[in-house]
Tab-separated table of C-alpha atoms and ligand atoms in Angstrom:
chain	number	residue	atom	x	y	z
A	211	UNK	CA	4.353	-45.285	-52.317
A	212	UNK	CA	6.354	-42.723	-50.401
A	213	UNK	CA	4.509	-40.391	-47.863
A	214	UNK	CA	2.934	-37.245	-49.131
A	215	UNK	CA	4.828	-34.370	-47.721
A	216	UNK	CA	3.337	-31.051	-46.991
A	217	UNK	CA	5.774	-28.189	-46.170
A	218	UNK	CA	4.381	-25.151	-44.260
A	219	UNK	CA	6.637	-22.250	-43.567
A	220	UNK	CA	6.286	-18.655	-42.342
A	221	UNK	CA	7.079	-16.290	-39.489
A	222	UNK	CA	5.772	-16.693	-35.926
A	223	UNK	CA	2.040	-16.138	-35.523
A	224	UNK	CA	1.151	-16.541	-39.200
A	225	UNK	CA	-0.959	-19.618	-38.494
A	226	UNK	CA	1.285	-22.384	-39.438
A	227	UNK	CA	0.704	-24.450	-36.450
A	228	UNK	CA	-3.025	-24.308	-36.527
A	229	UNK	CA	-3.047	-25.055	-40.244
A	230	UNK	CA	-0.707	-27.950	-39.790
A	231	UNK	CA	-2.829	-29.603	-37.007
A	232	UNK	CA	-6.015	-28.983	-39.043
A	233	UNK	CA	-4.513	-30.703	-42.054
A	234	UNK	CA	-3.253	-33.591	-39.949
A	235	UNK	CA	-6.801	-34.088	-38.520
A	236	UNK	CA	-8.396	-33.815	-41.945
A	237	UNK	CA	-6.079	-36.264	-43.734
A	238	UNK	CA	-4.886	-38.410	-40.817
A	239	UNK	CA	-1.245	-37.329	-41.561
A	240	UNK	CA	1.621	-37.076	-39.032
A	241	UNK	CA	2.547	-33.610	-38.040
A	242	UNK	CA	5.921	-32.132	-36.845
A	243	UNK	CA	6.165	-28.691	-35.356
A	244	UNK	CA	9.818	-28.097	-36.085
A	245	UNK	CA	9.857	-24.924	-34.062
A	246	UNK	CA	9.282	-26.981	-30.975
A	247	UNK	CA	12.640	-28.726	-31.590
A	248	UNK	CA	14.397	-25.361	-31.618
A	249	UNK	CA	12.438	-24.189	-28.645
A	250	UNK	CA	13.426	-27.385	-26.663
A	251	UNK	CA	17.059	-26.782	-27.491
A	252	UNK	CA	16.704	-23.075	-26.493
A	253	UNK	CA	15.163	-24.056	-23.230
A	254	UNK	CA	17.841	-26.657	-22.555
A	255	UNK	CA	20.549	-24.144	-23.262
A	256	UNK	CA	18.961	-21.447	-21.037
A	257	UNK	CA	19.003	-24.026	-18.187
A	258	UNK	CA	22.587	-24.914	-18.893
A	259	UNK	CA	23.622	-21.209	-18.762
A	260	UNK	CA	24.614	-20.978	-22.466
A	261	UNK	CA	26.433	-17.734	-23.261
A	262	UNK	CA	24.587	-17.369	-26.689
A	263	UNK	CA	27.863	-17.631	-28.580
A	264	UNK	CA	29.421	-20.986	-28.162
A	265	UNK	CA	28.427	-23.129	-31.118
A	266	UNK	CA	30.230	-26.187	-29.898
A	267	UNK	CA	28.323	-26.123	-26.612
A	268	UNK	CA	25.036	-25.686	-28.508
A	269	UNK	CA	25.879	-28.629	-30.935
A	270	UNK	CA	26.516	-30.870	-27.867
A	271	UNK	CA	23.175	-29.791	-26.360
A	272	UNK	CA	21.406	-30.515	-29.751
A	273	UNK	CA	22.953	-33.946	-29.887
A	274	UNK	CA	21.691	-34.639	-26.339
A	275	UNK	CA	18.130	-33.507	-26.860
A	276	UNK	CA	15.533	-35.949	-25.327
A	277	UNK	CA	11.754	-36.356	-25.334
A	278	UNK	CA	11.640	-34.731	-21.942
A	279	UNK	CA	13.149	-31.546	-23.539
A	280	UNK	CA	10.465	-31.639	-26.132
A	281	UNK	CA	7.705	-32.005	-23.476
A	282	UNK	CA	9.047	-29.084	-21.302
A	283	UNK	CA	6.110	-26.675	-20.747
A	284	UNK	CA	8.584	-23.783	-20.701
A	285	UNK	CA	9.092	-24.285	-24.425
A	286	UNK	CA	6.097	-21.964	-25.005
A	287	UNK	CA	7.719	-18.954	-23.135
A	288	UNK	CA	8.895	-15.976	-25.296
A	289	UNK	CA	12.298	-15.905	-23.578
A	290	UNK	CA	12.644	-19.520	-24.966
A	291	UNK	CA	11.460	-18.499	-28.351
A	292	UNK	CA	14.173	-15.875	-28.504
A	293	UNK	CA	16.876	-18.300	-27.367
A	294	UNK	CA	15.535	-20.686	-30.090
A	295	UNK	CA	15.909	-18.069	-32.788
A	296	UNK	CA	19.447	-17.294	-31.664
A	297	UNK	CA	20.569	-20.895	-31.546
A	298	UNK	CA	18.903	-21.494	-34.968
A	299	UNK	CA	21.476	-19.154	-36.596
A	300	UNK	CA	24.273	-21.756	-36.140
A	301	UNK	CA	24.757	-24.044	-39.210
A	302	UNK	CA	26.283	-26.935	-37.259
A	303	UNK	CA	23.355	-26.954	-34.763
A	304	UNK	CA	20.925	-26.968	-37.778
A	305	UNK	CA	22.677	-29.849	-39.357
A	306	UNK	CA	22.175	-32.027	-36.126
A	307	UNK	CA	18.397	-31.066	-36.017
A	308	UNK	CA	17.825	-31.312	-39.847
A	309	UNK	CA	18.337	-35.036	-39.882
A	310	UNK	CA	15.516	-35.836	-37.508
A	311	UNK	CA	13.142	-33.658	-39.595
A	312	UNK	CA	14.077	-35.354	-42.804
A	313	UNK	CA	13.747	-38.815	-41.305
A	314	UNK	CA	10.267	-37.864	-40.046
A	315	UNK	CA	9.198	-36.732	-43.517
A	316	UNK	CA	10.429	-39.932	-45.166
A	317	UNK	CA	8.957	-42.320	-42.494
A	318	UNK	CA	6.195	-40.572	-40.475
A	319	UNK	CA	5.373	-42.353	-37.252
A	320	UNK	CA	2.539	-44.703	-37.052
A	321	UNK	CA	2.839	-45.632	-40.642
A	322	UNK	CA	0.912	-42.578	-41.713
A	323	UNK	CA	0.634	-41.900	-45.469
A	324	UNK	CA	1.560	-38.329	-45.127
A	325	UNK	CA	3.859	-35.903	-43.223
A	326	UNK	CA	3.126	-32.262	-42.467
A	327	UNK	CA	6.077	-30.276	-41.247
A	328	UNK	CA	5.830	-26.565	-40.295
A	329	UNK	CA	8.695	-24.331	-39.657
A	330	UNK	CA	10.960	-21.877	-41.410
A	331	UNK	CA	13.042	-23.752	-43.941
A	332	UNK	CA	10.909	-26.808	-44.691
A	333	UNK	CA	10.170	-26.021	-48.303
A	334	UNK	CA	13.695	-24.577	-48.941
A	335	UNK	CA	16.067	-26.907	-47.054
A	336	UNK	CA	14.462	-29.804	-45.168
A	337	UNK	CA	11.969	-31.079	-47.900
A	338	UNK	CA	12.874	-29.292	-51.099
A	339	UNK	CA	11.038	-31.944	-53.103
A	340	UNK	CA	7.771	-31.644	-51.104
A	341	UNK	CA	4.956	-31.645	-53.761
A	342	UNK	CA	2.952	-29.098	-51.717
A	343	UNK	CA	4.647	-26.100	-50.291
A	344	UNK	CA	2.628	-23.427	-48.417
A	345	UNK	CA	4.038	-20.111	-47.016
A	346	UNK	CA	1.930	-18.120	-44.606
A	347	UNK	CA	2.362	-14.352	-43.829
A	348	UNK	CA	0.434	-11.889	-41.796
A	349	UNK	CA	0.936	-8.284	-40.602
A	350	UNK	CA	3.241	-8.287	-37.514
A	351	UNK	CA	0.685	-6.308	-35.383
A	352	UNK	CA	-1.969	-9.031	-36.100
A	353	UNK	CA	0.625	-11.863	-35.322
A	354	UNK	CA	1.528	-10.147	-32.129
A	355	UNK	CA	-2.056	-9.814	-31.158
A	356	UNK	CA	-2.707	-13.502	-31.788
A	357	UNK	CA	0.325	-14.436	-29.754
A	358	UNK	CA	-0.604	-12.059	-26.947
A	359	UNK	CA	-4.159	-13.635	-26.744
A	360	UNK	CA	-2.491	-17.209	-26.832
A	361	UNK	CA	-0.320	-16.181	-23.808
A	362	UNK	CA	-3.312	-14.851	-21.950
A	363	UNK	CA	-5.352	-18.020	-22.637
A	364	UNK	CA	-2.458	-20.045	-21.006
A	365	UNK	CA	-2.551	-17.767	-18.123
A	366	UNK	CA	0.861	-16.320	-18.916
A	367	UNK	CA	1.210	-12.524	-18.193
A	368	UNK	CA	2.646	-10.368	-20.926
A	369	UNK	CA	2.644	-6.871	-22.408
A	370	UNK	CA	1.439	-6.501	-26.009
A	371	UNK	CA	4.225	-4.047	-26.956
A	372	UNK	CA	6.838	-6.506	-25.679
A	373	UNK	CA	5.258	-9.365	-27.666
A	374	UNK	CA	5.342	-7.155	-30.826
A	375	UNK	CA	9.020	-6.271	-30.143
A	376	UNK	CA	9.918	-9.926	-29.740
A	377	UNK	CA	8.093	-10.808	-32.916
A	378	UNK	CA	9.920	-8.213	-34.860
A	379	UNK	CA	13.218	-9.176	-33.490
A	380	UNK	CA	12.765	-12.721	-34.261
A	381	UNK	CA	11.509	-12.009	-37.808
A	382	UNK	CA	14.597	-9.987	-38.459
A	383	UNK	CA	16.960	-12.614	-37.101
A	384	UNK	CA	15.176	-15.552	-38.871
A	385	UNK	CA	15.132	-13.732	-42.209
A	386	UNK	CA	18.686	-12.371	-42.099
A	387	UNK	CA	20.651	-15.271	-40.959
A	388	UNK	CA	23.131	-16.929	-43.409
A	389	UNK	CA	21.924	-20.518	-42.834
A	390	UNK	CA	18.512	-21.518	-43.991
A	391	UNK	CA	16.914	-18.055	-43.586
A	392	UNK	CA	13.116	-17.739	-43.521
A	393	UNK	CA	11.995	-17.245	-47.045
A	394	UNK	CA	9.446	-18.868	-49.356
A	395	UNK	CA	10.620	-21.626	-51.723
A	396	UNK	CA	10.372	-20.616	-55.392
A	397	UNK	CA	7.534	-22.979	-55.825
A	398	UNK	CA	5.642	-22.216	-52.592
A	399	UNK	CA	2.122	-20.825	-52.596
A	400	UNK	CA	1.832	-17.743	-50.404
A	401	UNK	CA	-1.190	-16.699	-48.409
A	402	UNK	CA	-1.693	-13.572	-46.252
A	403	UNK	CA	-3.798	-14.789	-43.270
A	404	UNK	CA	-4.138	-11.293	-41.692
A	405	UNK	CA	-7.901	-11.033	-42.228
A	406	UNK	CA	-8.710	-14.685	-42.408
A	407	UNK	CA	-10.135	-17.234	-39.935
A	408	UNK	CA	-8.465	-20.544	-39.448
A	409	UNK	CA	-11.244	-22.226	-41.227
A	410	UNK	CA	-10.596	-20.111	-44.281
A	411	UNK	CA	-6.914	-20.856	-44.251
A	412	UNK	CA	-7.596	-24.591	-43.949
A	413	UNK	CA	-10.016	-24.453	-46.880
A	414	UNK	CA	-7.405	-22.644	-48.957
A	415	UNK	CA	-4.847	-25.291	-48.212
A	416	UNK	CA	-7.134	-28.259	-48.749
A	417	UNK	CA	-8.016	-26.857	-52.230
A	418	UNK	CA	-4.388	-26.701	-53.150
A	419	UNK	CA	-3.543	-30.164	-51.709
A	420	UNK	CA	-6.533	-31.847	-53.331
A	421	UNK	CA	-5.774	-30.415	-56.681
A	422	UNK	CA	-2.106	-31.333	-56.556
A	423	UNK	CA	-1.025	-34.329	-58.835
A	424	UNK	CA	0.720	-35.969	-55.792
A	425	UNK	CA	-2.557	-36.049	-53.875
A	426	UNK	CA	-4.579	-37.306	-56.847
A	427	UNK	CA	-2.213	-40.110	-57.604
A	428	UNK	CA	-2.679	-41.370	-54.156
A	429	UNK	CA	-6.447	-41.019	-54.095
A	430	UNK	CA	-7.517	-42.517	-57.454
A	431	UNK	CA	-11.166	-43.411	-57.434
B	288	DC	O1	7.886	-21.813	-35.026
B	288	DC	P1	8.436	-21.191	-33.716
B	288	DC	O2	8.076	-19.811	-33.416
B	288	DC	O3	8.107	-22.127	-32.504
B	288	DC	O4	10.004	-21.275	-33.793
B	288	DC	C1	10.970	-20.859	-32.776
B	288	DC	C2	12.289	-20.345	-33.393
B	288	DC	O5	12.892	-21.491	-33.923
B	288	DC	C3	12.194	-19.394	-34.610
B	288	DC	O6	12.228	-18.047	-34.273
B	288	DC	C4	13.320	-19.822	-35.497
B	288	DC	C5	13.584	-21.290	-35.100
B	288	DC	N1	13.203	-22.176	-36.208
B	288	DC	C6	14.012	-22.370	-37.244
B	288	DC	O7	15.073	-21.680	-37.347
B	288	DC	N2	13.669	-23.321	-38.197
B	288	DC	C7	12.606	-23.957	-38.103
B	288	DC	N3	12.306	-24.916	-39.005
B	288	DC	C8	11.729	-23.821	-37.070
B	288	DC	C9	12.013	-22.927	-36.037
Protein backbone atom coordinates (compact mmCIF):
# COMPACT_ATOMS: atom_id res chain seq x y z
CA UNK A 1 0.00 0.00 0.00
CA UNK A 2 1.30 3.48 -0.83
CA UNK A 3 2.36 5.70 2.09
CA UNK A 4 -0.30 7.83 3.75
CA UNK A 5 0.50 11.43 2.87
CA UNK A 6 -0.45 14.31 5.14
CA UNK A 7 -0.06 17.80 3.68
CA UNK A 8 0.27 20.74 6.07
CA UNK A 9 0.40 24.27 4.70
CA UNK A 10 0.18 27.76 6.11
CA UNK A 11 2.16 30.93 6.74
CA UNK A 12 5.22 31.25 8.94
CA UNK A 13 4.55 30.80 12.66
CA UNK A 14 1.13 29.20 12.23
CA UNK A 15 2.29 26.02 13.98
CA UNK A 16 2.92 23.75 10.98
CA UNK A 17 6.32 22.51 12.09
CA UNK A 18 5.22 21.69 15.63
CA UNK A 19 2.15 19.91 14.32
CA UNK A 20 4.15 17.98 11.70
CA UNK A 21 6.65 16.75 14.31
CA UNK A 22 3.86 15.87 16.75
CA UNK A 23 2.08 13.81 14.11
CA UNK A 24 5.30 12.12 13.02
CA UNK A 25 5.92 11.03 16.63
CA UNK A 26 2.37 9.86 17.11
CA UNK A 27 2.13 7.72 13.96
CA UNK A 28 5.83 6.96 13.37
CA UNK A 29 5.68 8.69 9.97
CA UNK A 30 8.53 10.45 8.17
CA UNK A 31 8.44 14.25 8.24
CA UNK A 32 9.80 16.78 5.75
CA UNK A 33 10.10 20.47 6.60
CA UNK A 34 10.06 21.80 3.04
CA UNK A 35 10.73 25.37 4.24
CA UNK A 36 14.14 24.14 5.36
CA UNK A 37 15.00 23.27 1.75
CA UNK A 38 14.19 26.83 0.65
CA UNK A 39 16.09 28.23 3.63
CA UNK A 40 19.13 26.07 2.83
CA UNK A 41 19.06 27.44 -0.70
CA UNK A 42 18.58 31.01 0.55
CA UNK A 43 21.53 30.63 2.87
CA UNK A 44 23.73 29.16 0.16
CA UNK A 45 22.80 32.01 -2.18
CA UNK A 46 23.55 34.66 0.44
CA UNK A 47 27.00 33.10 0.91
CA UNK A 48 27.57 33.09 -2.83
CA UNK A 49 26.63 36.77 -3.07
CA UNK A 50 23.48 36.25 -5.15
CA UNK A 51 22.00 39.47 -6.56
CA UNK A 52 18.38 38.37 -5.79
CA UNK A 53 17.48 38.54 -9.47
CA UNK A 54 19.43 35.94 -11.45
CA UNK A 55 17.23 32.86 -11.83
CA UNK A 56 19.89 30.87 -13.69
CA UNK A 57 22.32 31.37 -10.82
CA UNK A 58 19.65 30.29 -8.31
CA UNK A 59 18.74 27.21 -10.37
CA UNK A 60 22.39 26.11 -10.42
CA UNK A 61 22.65 26.59 -6.67
CA UNK A 62 19.44 24.57 -6.18
CA UNK A 63 20.87 21.74 -8.27
CA UNK A 64 24.00 21.70 -6.12
CA UNK A 65 22.23 21.71 -2.73
CA UNK A 66 23.84 19.26 -0.27
CA UNK A 67 23.06 17.77 3.13
CA UNK A 68 25.62 20.20 4.56
CA UNK A 69 23.45 23.09 3.30
CA UNK A 70 20.40 21.58 4.99
CA UNK A 71 22.27 21.18 8.29
CA UNK A 72 23.59 24.77 8.32
CA UNK A 73 22.54 26.42 11.63
CA UNK A 74 22.24 29.77 9.80
CA UNK A 75 19.11 28.42 8.11
CA UNK A 76 17.06 29.58 11.12
CA UNK A 77 18.06 33.25 10.73
CA UNK A 78 15.39 35.71 9.58
CA UNK A 79 17.70 37.14 6.89
CA UNK A 80 17.84 33.61 5.47
CA UNK A 81 14.05 33.24 5.68
CA UNK A 82 13.64 36.40 3.60
CA UNK A 83 16.15 35.17 1.01
CA UNK A 84 14.25 31.85 0.96
CA UNK A 85 10.99 33.66 0.32
CA UNK A 86 12.59 35.62 -2.54
CA UNK A 87 14.20 32.65 -4.26
CA UNK A 88 10.93 30.72 -3.83
CA UNK A 89 9.25 33.05 -6.34
CA UNK A 90 11.22 31.54 -9.27
CA UNK A 91 9.37 28.77 -11.08
CA UNK A 92 12.48 27.01 -12.43
CA UNK A 93 13.99 26.96 -8.96
CA UNK A 94 10.80 25.45 -7.56
CA UNK A 95 10.81 22.80 -10.28
CA UNK A 96 14.26 21.62 -9.11
CA UNK A 97 13.16 21.43 -5.47
CA UNK A 98 9.69 19.96 -6.15
CA UNK A 99 11.03 16.62 -7.36
CA UNK A 100 12.82 15.86 -4.09
CA UNK A 101 9.65 16.60 -2.14
CA UNK A 102 7.47 14.41 -4.37
CA UNK A 103 9.96 11.54 -4.15
CA UNK A 104 9.94 11.85 -0.34
CA UNK A 105 6.14 11.65 -0.25
CA UNK A 106 6.09 8.56 -2.46
CA UNK A 107 8.93 6.71 -0.73
CA UNK A 108 9.48 8.10 2.78
CA UNK A 109 12.90 7.22 4.25
CA UNK A 110 13.23 4.27 6.60
CA UNK A 111 10.36 2.45 4.92
CA UNK A 112 7.87 4.50 7.01
CA UNK A 113 4.21 3.94 6.18
CA UNK A 114 3.37 7.62 6.07
CA UNK A 115 4.87 10.97 5.04
CA UNK A 116 4.08 14.36 6.52
CA UNK A 117 5.18 17.37 4.50
CA UNK A 118 4.81 20.93 5.72
CA UNK A 119 5.21 24.01 3.57
CA UNK A 120 3.28 26.45 1.41
CA UNK A 121 2.19 24.46 -1.65
CA UNK A 122 2.07 20.86 -0.45
CA UNK A 123 -1.70 20.43 -0.75
CA UNK A 124 -1.97 22.47 -3.96
CA UNK A 125 1.12 21.51 -6.00
CA UNK A 126 3.44 18.91 -4.44
CA UNK A 127 0.89 16.36 -3.23
CA UNK A 128 -2.48 17.37 -4.71
CA UNK A 129 -3.78 13.83 -4.12
CA UNK A 130 -2.91 13.73 -0.41
CA UNK A 131 -5.91 12.26 1.43
CA UNK A 132 -5.43 14.61 4.38
CA UNK A 133 -4.75 18.32 3.79
CA UNK A 134 -4.49 20.70 6.69
CA UNK A 135 -4.04 24.45 6.48
CA UNK A 136 -3.10 26.44 9.57
CA UNK A 137 -3.52 30.18 10.02
CA UNK A 138 -3.02 32.58 12.95
CA UNK A 139 -3.04 36.34 13.47
CA UNK A 140 0.24 37.85 12.31
CA UNK A 141 0.93 39.52 15.68
CA UNK A 142 0.63 36.15 17.40
CA UNK A 143 2.85 34.46 14.81
CA UNK A 144 5.45 37.21 15.26
CA UNK A 145 5.30 36.74 19.05
CA UNK A 146 5.88 32.99 18.67
CA UNK A 147 8.76 33.60 16.30
CA UNK A 148 10.27 36.26 18.56
CA UNK A 149 10.14 33.91 21.56
CA UNK A 150 11.67 31.11 19.51
CA UNK A 151 14.58 33.39 18.52
CA UNK A 152 15.08 34.40 22.15
CA UNK A 153 15.10 30.77 23.29
CA UNK A 154 17.87 30.11 20.76
CA UNK A 155 19.85 33.05 22.15
CA UNK A 156 19.37 35.06 18.92
CA UNK A 157 18.82 38.79 19.52
CA UNK A 158 15.91 40.43 17.71
CA UNK A 159 13.33 43.20 17.89
CA UNK A 160 9.65 42.22 17.95
CA UNK A 161 8.65 45.00 15.51
CA UNK A 162 11.26 43.77 13.00
CA UNK A 163 10.05 40.18 13.33
CA UNK A 164 6.47 41.34 12.66
CA UNK A 165 7.59 43.37 9.61
CA UNK A 166 9.51 40.37 8.25
CA UNK A 167 6.52 38.07 8.72
CA UNK A 168 4.21 40.51 6.94
CA UNK A 169 6.67 40.97 4.05
CA UNK A 170 7.05 37.21 3.71
CA UNK A 171 3.27 36.59 3.89
CA UNK A 172 2.70 39.11 1.12
CA UNK A 173 5.40 37.68 -1.13
CA UNK A 174 4.44 34.05 -0.51
CA UNK A 175 0.75 34.75 -1.20
CA UNK A 176 1.17 37.03 -4.20
CA UNK A 177 3.81 35.14 -6.21
CA UNK A 178 2.66 33.72 -9.53
CA UNK A 179 4.12 30.23 -9.06
CA UNK A 180 2.65 28.03 -6.33
CA UNK A 181 1.39 30.84 -4.10
CA UNK A 182 0.53 30.16 -0.49
CA UNK A 183 -3.17 29.30 -0.40
CA UNK A 184 -5.32 26.46 0.92
CA UNK A 185 -6.22 23.62 -1.43
CA UNK A 186 -9.96 23.43 -2.15
CA UNK A 187 -10.22 20.29 -0.03
CA UNK A 188 -7.99 21.49 2.84
CA UNK A 189 -9.36 21.77 6.37
CA UNK A 190 -8.44 25.13 7.89
CA UNK A 191 -7.68 25.84 11.53
CA UNK A 192 -6.96 29.19 13.20
CA UNK A 193 -4.37 28.35 15.85
CA UNK A 194 -4.23 31.89 17.34
CA UNK A 195 -5.71 30.95 20.70
CA UNK A 196 -4.79 27.27 20.76
CA UNK A 197 -2.04 25.26 22.41
CA UNK A 198 0.06 22.87 20.33
CA UNK A 199 -1.70 19.99 22.13
CA UNK A 200 -5.09 21.28 20.98
CA UNK A 201 -3.87 21.64 17.40
CA UNK A 202 -2.47 18.10 17.48
CA UNK A 203 -5.72 16.71 18.81
CA UNK A 204 -7.72 18.51 16.04
CA UNK A 205 -5.41 17.01 13.39
CA UNK A 206 -5.49 13.50 14.89
CA UNK A 207 -9.31 13.51 14.82
CA UNK A 208 -9.28 14.43 11.15
CA UNK A 209 -6.60 11.89 10.25
CA UNK A 210 -8.14 8.99 12.17
CA UNK A 211 -11.57 9.58 10.69
CA UNK A 212 -10.21 9.74 7.11
CA UNK A 213 -10.99 6.74 4.87
CA UNK A 214 -7.28 6.53 3.93
CA UNK A 215 -6.23 6.05 7.57
CA UNK A 216 -9.06 3.62 8.31
CA UNK A 217 -8.15 1.49 5.29
CA UNK A 218 -4.62 1.13 6.63
CA UNK A 219 -5.65 0.40 10.23
CA UNK A 220 -8.42 -2.16 9.85
CA UNK A 221 -9.04 -3.93 13.15
O1 LIG B 1 8.40 27.44 6.33
P1 LIG B 1 9.54 28.45 6.35
O2 LIG B 1 9.14 29.70 7.07
O3 LIG B 1 10.80 27.84 6.87
O4 LIG B 1 9.81 28.81 4.80
C1 LIG B 1 10.76 29.79 4.40
C2 LIG B 1 10.34 30.36 3.04
O5 LIG B 1 10.46 29.32 2.04
C3 LIG B 1 8.91 30.85 2.93
O6 LIG B 1 8.76 32.21 3.27
C4 LIG B 1 8.54 30.58 1.50
C5 LIG B 1 9.42 29.43 1.09
N1 LIG B 1 8.70 28.16 0.98
C6 LIG B 1 7.99 27.91 -0.17
O7 LIG B 1 7.91 28.78 -1.03
N2 LIG B 1 7.40 26.70 -0.35
C7 LIG B 1 7.44 25.76 0.58
N3 LIG B 1 6.83 24.58 0.37
C8 LIG B 1 8.12 26.00 1.79
C9 LIG B 1 8.75 27.22 1.97
